[in-house]
Tab-separated table of C-alpha atoms and ligand atoms in Angstrom:
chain	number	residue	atom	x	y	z
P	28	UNK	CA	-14.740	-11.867	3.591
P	29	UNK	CA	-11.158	-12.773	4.427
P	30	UNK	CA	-10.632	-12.720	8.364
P	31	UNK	CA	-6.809	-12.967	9.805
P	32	UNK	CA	-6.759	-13.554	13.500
P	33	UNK	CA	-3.552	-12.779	15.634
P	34	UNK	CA	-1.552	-14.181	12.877
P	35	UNK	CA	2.258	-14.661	13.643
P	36	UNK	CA	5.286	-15.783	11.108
P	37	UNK	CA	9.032	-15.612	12.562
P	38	UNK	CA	11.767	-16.446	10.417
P	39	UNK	CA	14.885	-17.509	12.765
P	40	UNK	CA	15.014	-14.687	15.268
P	41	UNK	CA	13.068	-12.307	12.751
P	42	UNK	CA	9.554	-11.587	13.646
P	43	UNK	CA	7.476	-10.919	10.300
P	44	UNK	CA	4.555	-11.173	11.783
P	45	UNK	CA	3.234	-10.136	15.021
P	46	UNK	CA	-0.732	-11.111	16.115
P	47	UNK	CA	-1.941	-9.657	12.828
P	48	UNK	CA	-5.588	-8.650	13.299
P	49	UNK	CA	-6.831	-7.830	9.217
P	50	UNK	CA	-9.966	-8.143	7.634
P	51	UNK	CA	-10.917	-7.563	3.518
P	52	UNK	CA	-14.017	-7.579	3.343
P	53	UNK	CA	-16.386	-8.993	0.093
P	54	UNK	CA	-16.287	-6.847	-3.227
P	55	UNK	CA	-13.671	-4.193	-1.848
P	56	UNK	CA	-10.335	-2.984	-3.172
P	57	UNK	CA	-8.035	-3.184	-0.207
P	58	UNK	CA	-4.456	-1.695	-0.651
P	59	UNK	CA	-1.964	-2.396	2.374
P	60	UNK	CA	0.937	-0.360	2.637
P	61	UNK	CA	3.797	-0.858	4.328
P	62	UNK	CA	7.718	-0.211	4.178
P	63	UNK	CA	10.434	-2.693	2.673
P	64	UNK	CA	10.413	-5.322	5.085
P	65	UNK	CA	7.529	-4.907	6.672
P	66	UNK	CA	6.177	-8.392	6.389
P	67	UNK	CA	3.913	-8.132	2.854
P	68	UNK	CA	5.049	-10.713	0.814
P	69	UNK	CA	4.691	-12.953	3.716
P	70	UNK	CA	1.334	-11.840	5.001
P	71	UNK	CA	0.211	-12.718	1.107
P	72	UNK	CA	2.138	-15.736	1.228
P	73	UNK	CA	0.500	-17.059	4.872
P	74	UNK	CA	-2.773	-16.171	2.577
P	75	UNK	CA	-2.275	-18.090	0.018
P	76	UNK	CA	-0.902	-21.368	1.493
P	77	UNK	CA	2.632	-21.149	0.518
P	78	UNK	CA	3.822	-21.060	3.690
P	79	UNK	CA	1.752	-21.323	7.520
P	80	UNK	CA	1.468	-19.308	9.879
P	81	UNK	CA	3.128	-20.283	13.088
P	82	UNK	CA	0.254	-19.037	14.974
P	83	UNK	CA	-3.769	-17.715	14.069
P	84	UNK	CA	-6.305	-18.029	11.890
P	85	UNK	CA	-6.988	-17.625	8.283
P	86	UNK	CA	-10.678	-18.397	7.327
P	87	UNK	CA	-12.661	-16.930	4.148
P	88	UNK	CA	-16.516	-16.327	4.990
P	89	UNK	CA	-15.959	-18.347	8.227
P	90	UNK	CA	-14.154	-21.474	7.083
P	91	UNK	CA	-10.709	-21.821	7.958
P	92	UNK	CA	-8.026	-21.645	5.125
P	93	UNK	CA	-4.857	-21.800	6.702
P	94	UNK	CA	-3.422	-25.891	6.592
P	95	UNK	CA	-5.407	-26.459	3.418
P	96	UNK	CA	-2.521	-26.739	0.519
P	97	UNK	CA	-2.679	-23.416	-1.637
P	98	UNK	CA	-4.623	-25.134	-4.497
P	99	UNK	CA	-7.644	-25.865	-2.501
P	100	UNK	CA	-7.918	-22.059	-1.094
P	101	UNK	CA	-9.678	-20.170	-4.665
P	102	UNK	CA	-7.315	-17.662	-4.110
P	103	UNK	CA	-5.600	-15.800	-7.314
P	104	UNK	CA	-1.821	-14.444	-6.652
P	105	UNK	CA	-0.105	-11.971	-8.802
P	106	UNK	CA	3.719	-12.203	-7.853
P	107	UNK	CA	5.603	-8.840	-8.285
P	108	UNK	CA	7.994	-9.982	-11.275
P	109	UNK	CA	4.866	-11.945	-12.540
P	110	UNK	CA	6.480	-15.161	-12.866
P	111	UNK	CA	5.216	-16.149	-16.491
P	112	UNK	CA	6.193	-18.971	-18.928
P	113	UNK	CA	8.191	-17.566	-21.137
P	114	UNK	CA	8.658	-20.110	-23.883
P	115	UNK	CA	4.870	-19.989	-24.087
P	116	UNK	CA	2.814	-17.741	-25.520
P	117	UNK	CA	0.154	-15.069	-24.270
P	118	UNK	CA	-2.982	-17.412	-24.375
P	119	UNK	CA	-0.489	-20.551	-23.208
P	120	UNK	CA	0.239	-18.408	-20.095
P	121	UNK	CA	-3.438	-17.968	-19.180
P	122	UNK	CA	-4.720	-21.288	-20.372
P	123	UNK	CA	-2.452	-22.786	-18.079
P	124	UNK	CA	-4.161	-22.221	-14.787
P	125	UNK	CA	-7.309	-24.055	-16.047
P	126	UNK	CA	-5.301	-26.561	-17.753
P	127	UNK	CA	-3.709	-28.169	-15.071
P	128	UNK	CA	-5.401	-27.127	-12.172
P	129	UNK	CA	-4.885	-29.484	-9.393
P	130	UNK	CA	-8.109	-29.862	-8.474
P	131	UNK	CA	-10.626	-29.181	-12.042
P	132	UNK	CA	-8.482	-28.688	-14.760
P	133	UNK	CA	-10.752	-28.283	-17.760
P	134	UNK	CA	-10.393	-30.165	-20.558
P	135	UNK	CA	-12.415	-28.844	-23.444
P	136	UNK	CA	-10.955	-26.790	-25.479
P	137	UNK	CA	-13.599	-24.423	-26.841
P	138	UNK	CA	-14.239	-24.205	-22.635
P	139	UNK	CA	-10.334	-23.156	-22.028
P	140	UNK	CA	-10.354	-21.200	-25.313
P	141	UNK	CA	-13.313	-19.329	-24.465
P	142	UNK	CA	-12.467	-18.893	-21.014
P	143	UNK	CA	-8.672	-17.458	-22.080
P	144	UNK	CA	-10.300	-15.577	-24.536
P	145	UNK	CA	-12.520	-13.779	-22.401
P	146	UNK	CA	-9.741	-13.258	-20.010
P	147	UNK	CA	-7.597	-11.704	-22.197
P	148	UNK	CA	-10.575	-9.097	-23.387
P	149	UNK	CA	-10.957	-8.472	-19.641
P	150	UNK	CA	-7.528	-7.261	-19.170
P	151	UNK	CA	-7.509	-5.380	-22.217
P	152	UNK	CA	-5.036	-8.136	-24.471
P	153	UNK	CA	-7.555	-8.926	-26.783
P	154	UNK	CA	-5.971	-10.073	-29.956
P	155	UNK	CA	-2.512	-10.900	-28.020
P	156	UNK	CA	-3.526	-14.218	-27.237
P	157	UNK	CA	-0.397	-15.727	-30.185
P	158	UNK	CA	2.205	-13.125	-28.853
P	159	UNK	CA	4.664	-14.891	-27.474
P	160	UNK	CA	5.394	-13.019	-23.603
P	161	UNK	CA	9.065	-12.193	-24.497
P	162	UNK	CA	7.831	-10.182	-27.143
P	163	UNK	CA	5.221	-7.874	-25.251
P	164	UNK	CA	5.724	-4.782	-23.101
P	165	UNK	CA	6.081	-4.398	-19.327
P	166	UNK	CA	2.664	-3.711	-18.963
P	167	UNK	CA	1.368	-6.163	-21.217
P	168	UNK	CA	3.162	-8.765	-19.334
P	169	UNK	CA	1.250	-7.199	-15.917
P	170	UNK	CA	-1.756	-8.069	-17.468
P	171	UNK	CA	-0.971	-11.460	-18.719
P	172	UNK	CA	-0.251	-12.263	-15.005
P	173	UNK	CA	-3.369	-11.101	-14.296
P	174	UNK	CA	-5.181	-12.352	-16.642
P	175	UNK	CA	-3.806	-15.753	-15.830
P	176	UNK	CA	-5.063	-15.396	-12.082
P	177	UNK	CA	-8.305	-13.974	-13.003
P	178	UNK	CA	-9.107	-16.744	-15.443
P	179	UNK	CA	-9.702	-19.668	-12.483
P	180	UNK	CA	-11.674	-17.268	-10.899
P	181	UNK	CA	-10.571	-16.852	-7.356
P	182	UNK	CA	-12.213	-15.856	-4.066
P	183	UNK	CA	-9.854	-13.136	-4.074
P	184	UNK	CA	-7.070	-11.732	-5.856
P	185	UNK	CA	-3.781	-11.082	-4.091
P	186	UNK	CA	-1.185	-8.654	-5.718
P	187	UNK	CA	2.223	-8.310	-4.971
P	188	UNK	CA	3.487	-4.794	-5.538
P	189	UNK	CA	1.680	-5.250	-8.717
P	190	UNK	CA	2.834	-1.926	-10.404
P	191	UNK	CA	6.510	-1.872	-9.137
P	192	UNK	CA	8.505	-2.936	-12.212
P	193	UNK	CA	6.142	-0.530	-14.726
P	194	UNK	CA	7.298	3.054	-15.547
P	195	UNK	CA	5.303	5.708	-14.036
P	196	UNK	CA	3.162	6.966	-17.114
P	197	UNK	CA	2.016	3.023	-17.257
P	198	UNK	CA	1.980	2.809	-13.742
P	199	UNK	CA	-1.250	5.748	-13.731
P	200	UNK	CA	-2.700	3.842	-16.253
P	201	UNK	CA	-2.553	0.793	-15.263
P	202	UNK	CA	-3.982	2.286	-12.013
P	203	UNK	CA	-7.494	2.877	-13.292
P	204	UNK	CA	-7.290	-0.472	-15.118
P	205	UNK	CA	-6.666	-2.683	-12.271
P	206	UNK	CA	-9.565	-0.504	-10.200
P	207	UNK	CA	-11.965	-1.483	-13.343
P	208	UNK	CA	-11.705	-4.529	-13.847
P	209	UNK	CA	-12.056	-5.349	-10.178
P	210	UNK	CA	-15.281	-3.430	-10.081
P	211	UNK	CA	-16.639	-5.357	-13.138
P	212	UNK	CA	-15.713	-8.424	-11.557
P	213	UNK	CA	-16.585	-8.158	-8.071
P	214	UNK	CA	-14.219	-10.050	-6.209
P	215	UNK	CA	-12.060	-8.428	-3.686
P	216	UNK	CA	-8.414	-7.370	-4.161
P	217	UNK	CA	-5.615	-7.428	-2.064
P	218	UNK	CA	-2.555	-4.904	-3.425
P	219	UNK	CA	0.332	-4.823	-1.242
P	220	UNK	CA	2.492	-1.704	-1.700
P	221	UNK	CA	5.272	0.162	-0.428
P	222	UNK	CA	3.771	3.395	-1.883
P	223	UNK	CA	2.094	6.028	-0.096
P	224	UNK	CA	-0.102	7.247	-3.361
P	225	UNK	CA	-0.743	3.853	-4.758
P	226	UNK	CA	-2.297	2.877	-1.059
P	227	UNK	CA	-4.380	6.143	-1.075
P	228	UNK	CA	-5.671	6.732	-4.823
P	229	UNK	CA	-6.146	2.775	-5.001
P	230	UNK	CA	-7.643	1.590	-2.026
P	231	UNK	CA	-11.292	1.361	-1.230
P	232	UNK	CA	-10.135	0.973	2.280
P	233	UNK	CA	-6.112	1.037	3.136
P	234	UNK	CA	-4.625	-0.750	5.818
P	235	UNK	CA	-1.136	0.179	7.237
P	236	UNK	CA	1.303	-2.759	8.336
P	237	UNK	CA	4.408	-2.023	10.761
P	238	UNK	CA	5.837	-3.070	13.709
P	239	UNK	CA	4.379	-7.139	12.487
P	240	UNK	CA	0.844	-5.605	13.023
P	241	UNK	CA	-1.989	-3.995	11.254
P	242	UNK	CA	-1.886	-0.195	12.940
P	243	UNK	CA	-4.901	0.853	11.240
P	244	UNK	CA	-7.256	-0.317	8.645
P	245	UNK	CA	-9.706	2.904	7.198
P	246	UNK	CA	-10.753	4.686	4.250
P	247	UNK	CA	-8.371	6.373	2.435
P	248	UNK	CA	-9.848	9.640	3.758
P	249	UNK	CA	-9.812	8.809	7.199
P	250	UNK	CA	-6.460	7.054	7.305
P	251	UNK	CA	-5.057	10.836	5.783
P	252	UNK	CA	-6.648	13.293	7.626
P	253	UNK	CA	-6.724	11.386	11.119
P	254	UNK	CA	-4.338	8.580	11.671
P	255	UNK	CA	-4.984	6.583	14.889
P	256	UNK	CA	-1.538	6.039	15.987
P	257	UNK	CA	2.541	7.714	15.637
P	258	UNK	CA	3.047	4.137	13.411
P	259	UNK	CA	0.333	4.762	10.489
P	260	UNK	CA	1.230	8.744	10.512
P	261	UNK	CA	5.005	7.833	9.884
P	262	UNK	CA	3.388	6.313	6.487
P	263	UNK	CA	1.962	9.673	5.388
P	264	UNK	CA	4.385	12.129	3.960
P	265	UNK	CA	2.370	15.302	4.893
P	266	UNK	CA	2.305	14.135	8.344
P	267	UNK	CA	5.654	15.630	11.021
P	268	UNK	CA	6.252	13.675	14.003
P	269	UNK	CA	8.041	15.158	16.623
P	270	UNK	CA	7.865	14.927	20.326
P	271	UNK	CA	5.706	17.362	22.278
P	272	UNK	CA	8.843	18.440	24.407
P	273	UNK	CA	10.443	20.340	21.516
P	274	UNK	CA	7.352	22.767	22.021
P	275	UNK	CA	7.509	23.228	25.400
P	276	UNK	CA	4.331	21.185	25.998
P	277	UNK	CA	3.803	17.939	27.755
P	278	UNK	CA	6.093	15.418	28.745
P	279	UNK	CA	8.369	13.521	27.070
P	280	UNK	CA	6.612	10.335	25.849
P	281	UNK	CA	3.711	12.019	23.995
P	282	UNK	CA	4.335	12.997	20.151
P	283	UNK	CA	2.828	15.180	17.827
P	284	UNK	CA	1.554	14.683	14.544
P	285	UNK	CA	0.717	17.746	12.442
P	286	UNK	CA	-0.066	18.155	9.002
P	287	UNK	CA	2.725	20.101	6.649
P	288	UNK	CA	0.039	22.048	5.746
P	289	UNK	CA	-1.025	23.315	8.877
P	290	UNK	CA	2.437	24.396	10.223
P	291	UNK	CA	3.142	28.097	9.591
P	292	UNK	CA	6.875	29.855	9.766
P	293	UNK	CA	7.292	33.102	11.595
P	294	UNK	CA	10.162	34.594	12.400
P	295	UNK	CA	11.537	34.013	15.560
P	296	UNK	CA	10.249	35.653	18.556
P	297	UNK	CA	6.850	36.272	16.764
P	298	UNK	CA	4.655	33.691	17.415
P	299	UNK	CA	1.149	34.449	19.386
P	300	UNK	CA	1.226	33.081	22.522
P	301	UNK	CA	-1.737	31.309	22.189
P	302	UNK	CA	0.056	28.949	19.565
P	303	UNK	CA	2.247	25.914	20.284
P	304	UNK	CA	5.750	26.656	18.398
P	305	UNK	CA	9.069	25.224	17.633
P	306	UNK	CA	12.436	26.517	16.516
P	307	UNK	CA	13.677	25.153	13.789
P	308	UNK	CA	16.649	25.739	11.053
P	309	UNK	CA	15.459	25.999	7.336
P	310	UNK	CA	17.360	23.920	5.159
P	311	UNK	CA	16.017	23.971	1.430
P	312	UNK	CA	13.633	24.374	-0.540
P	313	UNK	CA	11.717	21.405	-2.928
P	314	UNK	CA	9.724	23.656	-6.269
P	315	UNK	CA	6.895	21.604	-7.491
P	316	UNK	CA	4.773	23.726	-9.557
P	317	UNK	CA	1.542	24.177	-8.178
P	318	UNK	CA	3.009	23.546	-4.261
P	319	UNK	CA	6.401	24.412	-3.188
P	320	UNK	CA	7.793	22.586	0.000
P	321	UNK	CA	10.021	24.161	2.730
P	322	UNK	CA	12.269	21.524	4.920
P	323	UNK	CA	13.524	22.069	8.526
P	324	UNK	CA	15.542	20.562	11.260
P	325	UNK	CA	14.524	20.806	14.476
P	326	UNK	CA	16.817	21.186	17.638
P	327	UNK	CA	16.664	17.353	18.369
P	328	UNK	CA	17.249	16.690	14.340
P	329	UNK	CA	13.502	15.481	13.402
P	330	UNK	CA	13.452	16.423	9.782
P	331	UNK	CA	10.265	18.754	9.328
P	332	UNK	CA	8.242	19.603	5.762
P	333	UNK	CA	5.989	22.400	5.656
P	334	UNK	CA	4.064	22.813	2.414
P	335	UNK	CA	3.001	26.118	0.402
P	336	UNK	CA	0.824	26.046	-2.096
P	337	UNK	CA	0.485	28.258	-5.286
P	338	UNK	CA	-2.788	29.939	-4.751
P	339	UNK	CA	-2.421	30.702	-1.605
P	340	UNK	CA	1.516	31.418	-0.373
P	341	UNK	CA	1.972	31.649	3.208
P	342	UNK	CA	5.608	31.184	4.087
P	343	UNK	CA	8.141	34.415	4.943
P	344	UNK	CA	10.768	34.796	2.468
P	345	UNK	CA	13.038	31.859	3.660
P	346	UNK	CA	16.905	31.685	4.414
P	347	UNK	CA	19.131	28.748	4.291
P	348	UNK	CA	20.898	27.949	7.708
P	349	UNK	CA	18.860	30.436	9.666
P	350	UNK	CA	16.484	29.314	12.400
P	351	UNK	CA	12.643	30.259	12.597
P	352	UNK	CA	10.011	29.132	14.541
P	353	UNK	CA	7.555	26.333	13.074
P	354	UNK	CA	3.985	26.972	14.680
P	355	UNK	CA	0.454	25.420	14.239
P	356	UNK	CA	-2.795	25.402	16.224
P	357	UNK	CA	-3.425	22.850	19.078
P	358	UNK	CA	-5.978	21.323	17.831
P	359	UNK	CA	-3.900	20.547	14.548
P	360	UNK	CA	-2.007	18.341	16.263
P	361	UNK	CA	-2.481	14.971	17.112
P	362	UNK	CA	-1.003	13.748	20.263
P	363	UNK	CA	0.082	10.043	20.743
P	364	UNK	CA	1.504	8.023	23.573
P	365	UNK	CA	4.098	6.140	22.271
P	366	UNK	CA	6.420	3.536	24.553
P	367	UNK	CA	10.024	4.754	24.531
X	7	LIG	P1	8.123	-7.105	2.363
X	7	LIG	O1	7.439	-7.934	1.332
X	7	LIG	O2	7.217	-6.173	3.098
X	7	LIG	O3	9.322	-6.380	1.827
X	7	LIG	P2	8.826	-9.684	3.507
X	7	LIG	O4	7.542	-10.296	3.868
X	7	LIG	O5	9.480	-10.153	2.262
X	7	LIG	O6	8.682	-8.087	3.508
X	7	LIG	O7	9.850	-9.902	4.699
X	7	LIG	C1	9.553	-9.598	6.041
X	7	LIG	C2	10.730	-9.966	6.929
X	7	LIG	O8	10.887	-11.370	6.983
X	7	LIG	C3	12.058	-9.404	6.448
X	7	LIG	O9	12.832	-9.089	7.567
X	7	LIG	C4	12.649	-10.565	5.684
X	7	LIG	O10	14.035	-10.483	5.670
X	7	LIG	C5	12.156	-11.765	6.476
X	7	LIG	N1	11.964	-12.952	5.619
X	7	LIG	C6	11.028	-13.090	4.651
X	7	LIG	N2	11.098	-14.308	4.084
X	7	LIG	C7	12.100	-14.966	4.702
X	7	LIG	C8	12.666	-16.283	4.580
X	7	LIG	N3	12.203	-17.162	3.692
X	7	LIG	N4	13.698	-16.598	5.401
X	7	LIG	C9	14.165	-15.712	6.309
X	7	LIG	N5	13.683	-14.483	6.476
X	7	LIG	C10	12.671	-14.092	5.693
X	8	LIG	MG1	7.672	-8.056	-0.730
């Protein structure tokens, strides 16, 4: 199990990272998903030993990581433009790790050829080991990198937006892969990500980073249907933040969270009074196939997305520029307390 403890990195007058509290435990795919910016790369980075923390703890099953130099922590790291050798080839690249490890390289051959070998079949390059890596594909280089981590067999593995410089047909693929072989292998992952569906379809557990902190750490699941606070729902497309004053209700430092597809559009003036309503002016339209969805701005300019699905339709006939009134049921709505 890794355990961070109020862990803080400032760069300058730039606060990365602000008393992060984060734990991954054994055997679990964790995704963590946060925005550009948002203190990823660094978090992995603090992990791994290339650079300290300026304040906290890092320990692995108990035992404090952070000051040991990055060699001496087991921990695998796939960088996000996956940094190979690339006047060597496939096998070179892999073999490389175990070869001049800083603390047991391995020496025998048939030991680092069986090792790379096995590696390689892992990831799915078997018969690649010769290729040289200029002459493979995007995703084939992906899996070199982490084949190349995977073959000193770390504690844990830590990716760096691992499937950000793949096209997205590879990128679904490559999806299922990476879930595989970490289930075949048992060791945990760590995939940092600034997207929304890689966090949710990946993760065994996803944990939101914003603001320097870890807002909430849950199952996919519960992280969707019930974020904890206004700073994980901003993460989740289907979820509209607005403040509770633009429906008449409460004062001015709660918000509202509600789902876009739990807000209905009536007409305005035609709302039943028992519902909690806003007006708001429709501005397009987004087709999708099976779900279609319907974008508004309200009063105070909070953009607003109500969806409508196929099977089911349950918007009016829409018109651009003309106001309606967005409405939902109170207990849709989640209410936060956020400091202005
Ligand atoms: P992410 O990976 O989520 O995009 P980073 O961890 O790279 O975010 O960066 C977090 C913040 O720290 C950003 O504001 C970035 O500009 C700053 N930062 C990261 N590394 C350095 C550095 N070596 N020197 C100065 N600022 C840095
Ligand atoms: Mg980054």
């Amino acid at each position: 199990m890794l355990t961070l403890s109020r862990v803080s990195r400032r760069y300058g007058g730039t606060v990365a990272l602000d008393g992060v509290d984060f734990v991954v435990p054994e055997n679990t795919y964790m995704s963590l998903l946060g925005a550009s910016g948002s203190g990823k790369t660094t978090l992995l980075r603090l992990i791994s030993g290339f650079e300290e923390p300026d304040a906290g703890e890092i320990a692995i099953d108990g035992e404090r990581i952070d000051g040991k130099a990055p060699h001496l922590r087991d921990i695998g790291f796939v960088f996000q433009n996956f940094a190979l050798f690339p006047h060597l080839t496939v096998a070179q690249n892999v073999a490389f790790g175990l070869r001049y490890s800083a603390v047991s390289p391995v020496r025998d051959e048939a030991e680092i050829a069986g090792r790379t070998q096995d590696a390689l079949q892992l990831v799915g390059l078997d018969g690649f080991g010769h290729r040289s890596v200029s002459a493979i594909s995007g995703g084939q280089r992906q899996r070199v990198a982490l084949a190349r981590t995977l073959v000193t067999e770390p504690r844990i593995v830590l990716l760096d937006e691992p499937l950000g410089a793949l096209d997205a047909n590879l990128r679904a693929r490559m999806c299922d892969e990476l879930k595989a072989i970490r289930e075949r292998l048992g060791v945990s992952f760590l995939h940092v990500t600034g997207s929304e569906t890689e966090a949710l379809t990946m993760g065994d557990k996803v944990a939101v980073l914003a603001n320097g902190r870890i807002v909430q750490s849950d199952t996919p699941d519960v992280l969707f249907s019930s974020p904890r606070n206004a700073e994980a729902a901003r993460h989740l497309n289907a979820w509209n933040i607005f403040d509770a004053g633009l429906c008449g209700a409460a004062s001015e430092a709660v918000r509202l969270a509600v789902r876009f597809d739990q807000i209905d559009v009536a007409p305005q003036g035609q709302v039943p009074s028992d519902r909690p309503h806003l007006s708001a002016k429709y501005l397009t339209g987004e087709f999708n196939g099976p779900t279609a969805l319907a974008f508004f701005r309200s009063k105070d300019g909070t953009l607003m997305q109500v969806v409508d699905h196929l099977s089911c339709p349950r918007l009016p006939a829409l018109v651009e520029g003309q106001s309606y009134d967005l409405h939902f049921a109170f207990d849709a709505a989640r209410q936060f307390q956020e400091a202005v």
